[in-house]
Amino acid sequence: MKSCLCFLVIMLYIFFNGIESKAQGDTLIIKLKNNQIEKIAVSQIQKIQFENVTSVEEQSNHSNELNIKGNYPNPFVERTSIEFEIALPGNVEIIIYDNSGNQIQKLECENCQSGKNTLEWNCRDEKNNRVVSGTYYYEVRFNNEIQSQKMILVK
């Protein structure tokens, strides 16, 4: 667990240092091996420090069962279509988070067919209220795999 967490922290360090500008409101969402989810506002990160790291091994957590194709259009105004591919038929959930990491909507595709699928988000929260412009994140969940991407709503 410790070496896996060290690898994740190193990758985050490389990722954030490679970005020349970052939004003050972006949220870092980390899923640990025990399925616990940690959410940290990027603006709250002061320093990432590594101690006693002797080696790092890269392991792919992605199977060939799920592949996010992205959302179109992005940026979008009224609605966006989230496209993904699954290797086997099954249930797919798409969880949409706001910039603070709060879940605002959950889209479901029960008994999705294998191959390309699309779910549409109408820019409304779980109470059917229109959400404000900003950066949103979505997770596509299939079997034990979770992949996420960023999308931008403009008015």
mmCIF file of C-alpha atoms in Angstrom:
data_model
loop_
_atom_site.group_PDB
_atom_site.id
_atom_site.type_symbol
_atom_site.label_atom_id
_atom_site.label_comp_id
_atom_site.label_asym_id
_atom_site.label_seq_id
_atom_site.Cartn_x
_atom_site.Cartn_y
_atom_site.Cartn_z
ATOM 1 C CA MET A 1 0.000 0.000 0.000
ATOM 2 C CA LYS A 2 2.802 2.414 0.930
ATOM 3 C CA SER A 3 4.679 1.947 -2.372
ATOM 4 C CA CYS A 4 1.432 2.299 -4.331
ATOM 5 C CA LEU A 5 0.592 5.515 -2.491
ATOM 6 C CA CYS A 6 4.138 6.788 -3.066
ATOM 7 C CA PHE A 7 3.759 6.112 -6.794
ATOM 8 C CA LEU A 8 0.456 7.995 -6.837
ATOM 9 C CA VAL A 9 1.969 10.954 -5.027
ATOM 10 C CA ILE A 10 4.941 11.013 -7.432
ATOM 11 C CA MET A 11 2.608 10.968 -10.418
ATOM 12 C CA LEU A 12 0.568 13.796 -8.874
ATOM 13 C CA TYR A 13 3.735 15.779 -8.280
ATOM 14 C CA ILE A 14 4.787 15.337 -11.918
ATOM 15 C CA PHE A 15 1.259 16.139 -13.098
ATOM 16 C CA PHE A 16 0.867 19.338 -11.088
ATOM 17 C CA ASN A 17 4.388 20.594 -11.763
ATOM 18 C CA GLY A 18 3.795 20.047 -15.486
ATOM 19 C CA ILE A 19 0.791 22.392 -15.468
ATOM 20 C CA GLU A 20 1.688 26.021 -15.999
ATOM 21 C CA SER A 21 -1.628 27.331 -14.740
ATOM 22 C CA LYS A 22 -4.317 25.606 -12.727
ATOM 23 C CA ALA A 23 -7.757 26.690 -11.620
ATOM 24 C CA GLN A 24 -7.997 27.654 -7.971
ATOM 25 C CA GLY A 25 -11.155 25.576 -7.507
ATOM 26 C CA ASP A 26 -10.017 22.219 -8.955
ATOM 27 C CA THR A 27 -10.374 19.201 -6.702
ATOM 28 C CA LEU A 28 -7.993 16.282 -6.558
ATOM 29 C CA ILE A 29 -9.884 13.013 -6.134
ATOM 30 C CA ILE A 30 -7.798 10.021 -5.043
ATOM 31 C CA LYS A 31 -9.203 6.503 -4.893
ATOM 32 C CA LEU A 32 -7.168 4.295 -2.584
ATOM 33 C CA LYS A 33 -6.816 0.524 -2.915
ATOM 34 C CA ASN A 34 -9.294 -0.022 -0.076
ATOM 35 C CA ASN A 35 -11.870 1.899 -2.206
ATOM 36 C CA GLN A 36 -11.761 4.878 0.147
ATOM 37 C CA ILE A 37 -11.999 8.162 -1.757
ATOM 38 C CA GLU A 38 -10.030 11.210 -0.651
ATOM 39 C CA LYS A 39 -10.941 14.653 -2.013
ATOM 40 C CA ILE A 40 -8.505 17.530 -1.660
ATOM 41 C CA ALA A 41 -8.913 21.017 -3.076
ATOM 42 C CA VAL A 42 -5.865 21.750 -5.237
ATOM 43 C CA SER A 43 -5.735 25.245 -3.742
ATOM 44 C CA GLN A 44 -5.146 23.610 -0.324
ATOM 45 C CA ILE A 45 -2.043 21.687 -1.433
ATOM 46 C CA GLN A 46 1.011 23.553 -0.272
ATOM 47 C CA LYS A 47 3.728 20.966 -0.827
ATOM 48 C CA ILE A 48 4.166 17.344 -1.814
ATOM 49 C CA GLN A 49 7.237 15.801 -0.212
ATOM 50 C CA PHE A 50 8.755 12.357 -0.687
ATOM 51 C CA GLU A 51 10.807 10.577 1.920
ATOM 52 C CA ASN A 52 12.486 7.173 1.823
ATOM 53 C CA VAL A 53 11.327 6.351 -1.702
ATOM 54 C CA THR A 54 13.758 3.796 -3.113
ATOM 55 C CA SER A 55 11.872 2.547 -6.158
ATOM 56 C CA VAL A 56 8.679 3.026 -8.094
ATOM 57 C CA GLU A 57 6.815 0.469 -10.169
ATOM 58 C CA GLU A 58 4.129 1.490 -12.608
ATOM 59 C CA GLN A 59 1.074 -0.698 -12.718
ATOM 60 C CA SER A 60 -1.862 -0.148 -14.993
ATOM 61 C CA ASN A 61 -5.175 -0.101 -13.169
ATOM 62 C CA HIS A 62 -7.146 -0.066 -16.402
ATOM 63 C CA SER A 63 -8.434 -3.217 -17.959
ATOM 64 C CA ASN A 64 -9.648 -3.492 -21.502
ATOM 65 C CA GLU A 65 -13.243 -3.593 -20.254
ATOM 66 C CA LEU A 66 -13.855 0.196 -20.116
ATOM 67 C CA ASN A 67 -12.644 3.056 -22.289
ATOM 68 C CA ILE A 68 -13.914 6.634 -21.916
ATOM 69 C CA LYS A 69 -14.103 8.391 -25.279
ATOM 70 C CA GLY A 70 -14.885 11.779 -23.719
ATOM 71 C CA ASN A 71 -17.821 14.143 -23.815
ATOM 72 C CA TYR A 72 -19.049 16.190 -26.766
ATOM 73 C CA PRO A 73 -19.277 19.100 -27.006
ATOM 74 C CA ASN A 74 -16.725 20.229 -24.464
ATOM 75 C CA PRO A 75 -17.017 23.058 -23.465
ATOM 76 C CA PHE A 76 -20.830 22.906 -23.663
ATOM 77 C CA VAL A 77 -23.835 25.148 -22.961
ATOM 78 C CA GLU A 78 -27.101 23.197 -22.590
ATOM 79 C CA ARG A 79 -26.104 19.501 -22.593
ATOM 80 C CA THR A 80 -23.243 17.171 -23.329
ATOM 81 C CA SER A 81 -23.001 13.551 -24.421
ATOM 82 C CA ILE A 82 -20.590 11.284 -22.551
ATOM 83 C CA GLU A 83 -19.310 8.473 -24.748
ATOM 84 C CA PHE A 84 -17.663 5.282 -23.546
ATOM 85 C CA GLU A 85 -16.952 1.758 -24.725
ATOM 86 C CA ILE A 86 -17.382 -1.428 -22.736
ATOM 87 C CA ALA A 87 -16.112 -4.856 -23.725
ATOM 88 C CA LEU A 88 -18.992 -6.790 -22.147
ATOM 89 C CA PRO A 89 -22.661 -6.000 -21.591
ATOM 90 C CA GLY A 90 -23.413 -4.714 -18.102
ATOM 91 C CA ASN A 91 -24.443 -1.848 -15.855
ATOM 92 C CA VAL A 92 -22.644 1.497 -16.126
ATOM 93 C CA GLU A 93 -22.870 4.474 -13.783
ATOM 94 C CA ILE A 94 -21.666 7.983 -14.515
ATOM 95 C CA ILE A 95 -21.213 10.145 -11.412
ATOM 96 C CA ILE A 96 -20.890 13.888 -12.008
ATOM 97 C CA TYR A 97 -19.062 16.044 -9.453
ATOM 98 C CA ASP A 98 -18.822 19.802 -9.109
ATOM 99 C CA ASN A 99 -15.528 21.610 -8.686
ATOM 100 C CA SER A 100 -15.645 21.073 -4.911
ATOM 101 C CA GLY A 101 -15.927 17.314 -5.302
ATOM 102 C CA ASN A 102 -19.613 17.131 -4.364
ATOM 103 C CA GLN A 103 -21.718 14.633 -6.290
ATOM 104 C CA ILE A 104 -24.391 16.513 -8.213
ATOM 105 C CA GLN A 105 -25.822 13.898 -10.578
ATOM 106 C CA LYS A 106 -25.792 10.176 -11.278
ATOM 107 C CA LEU A 107 -26.568 8.771 -14.722
ATOM 108 C CA GLU A 108 -27.179 5.056 -15.156
ATOM 109 C CA CYS A 109 -27.231 2.671 -18.080
ATOM 110 C CA GLU A 110 -28.642 -0.656 -16.984
ATOM 111 C CA ASN A 111 -27.789 -3.579 -19.253
ATOM 112 C CA CYS A 112 -25.644 -1.457 -21.589
ATOM 113 C CA GLN A 113 -24.631 -3.267 -24.747
ATOM 114 C CA SER A 114 -20.985 -4.014 -25.388
ATOM 115 C CA GLY A 115 -19.300 -1.501 -27.692
ATOM 116 C CA LYS A 116 -19.909 2.246 -27.884
ATOM 117 C CA ASN A 117 -22.545 3.806 -25.643
ATOM 118 C CA THR A 118 -23.564 7.390 -24.921
ATOM 119 C CA LEU A 119 -25.328 8.977 -21.964
ATOM 120 C CA GLU A 120 -26.457 12.602 -22.069
ATOM 121 C CA TRP A 121 -26.226 15.057 -19.195
ATOM 122 C CA ASN A 122 -28.670 17.987 -19.316
ATOM 123 C CA CYS A 123 -26.708 20.229 -16.907
ATOM 124 C CA ARG A 124 -29.104 19.595 -14.038
ATOM 125 C CA ASP A 125 -28.432 18.301 -10.543
ATOM 126 C CA GLU A 126 -30.249 15.469 -8.738
ATOM 127 C CA LYS A 127 -33.042 17.915 -7.735
ATOM 128 C CA ASN A 128 -33.466 18.953 -11.406
ATOM 129 C CA ASN A 129 -31.953 22.417 -10.777
ATOM 130 C CA ARG A 130 -29.798 23.909 -13.533
ATOM 131 C CA VAL A 131 -26.149 23.966 -12.433
ATOM 132 C CA VAL A 132 -23.886 26.998 -12.799
ATOM 133 C CA SER A 133 -21.069 27.473 -15.288
ATOM 134 C CA GLY A 134 -17.781 25.931 -14.296
ATOM 135 C CA THR A 135 -15.577 22.873 -14.337
ATOM 136 C CA TYR A 136 -17.181 19.500 -13.641
ATOM 137 C CA TYR A 137 -15.748 16.007 -13.385
ATOM 138 C CA TYR A 138 -17.350 12.735 -14.281
ATOM 139 C CA GLU A 139 -16.516 9.171 -13.340
ATOM 140 C CA VAL A 140 -17.577 6.275 -15.512
ATOM 141 C CA ARG A 141 -17.959 3.110 -13.415
ATOM 142 C CA PHE A 142 -18.146 -0.364 -14.916
ATOM 143 C CA ASN A 143 -17.551 -3.586 -12.982
ATOM 144 C CA ASN A 144 -14.623 -2.734 -10.664
ATOM 145 C CA GLU A 145 -13.154 -0.061 -12.908
ATOM 146 C CA ILE A 146 -13.511 3.717 -12.568
ATOM 147 C CA GLN A 147 -12.217 6.258 -15.082
ATOM 148 C CA SER A 148 -12.740 10.012 -14.911
ATOM 149 C CA GLN A 149 -12.435 13.124 -17.036
ATOM 150 C CA LYS A 150 -13.021 16.868 -16.812
ATOM 151 C CA MET A 151 -15.667 18.898 -18.646
ATOM 152 C CA ILE A 152 -16.521 22.594 -18.787
ATOM 153 C CA LEU A 153 -19.988 24.133 -18.739
ATOM 154 C CA VAL A 154 -20.293 27.679 -20.105
ATOM 155 C CA LYS A 155 -23.338 29.933 -20.442
#
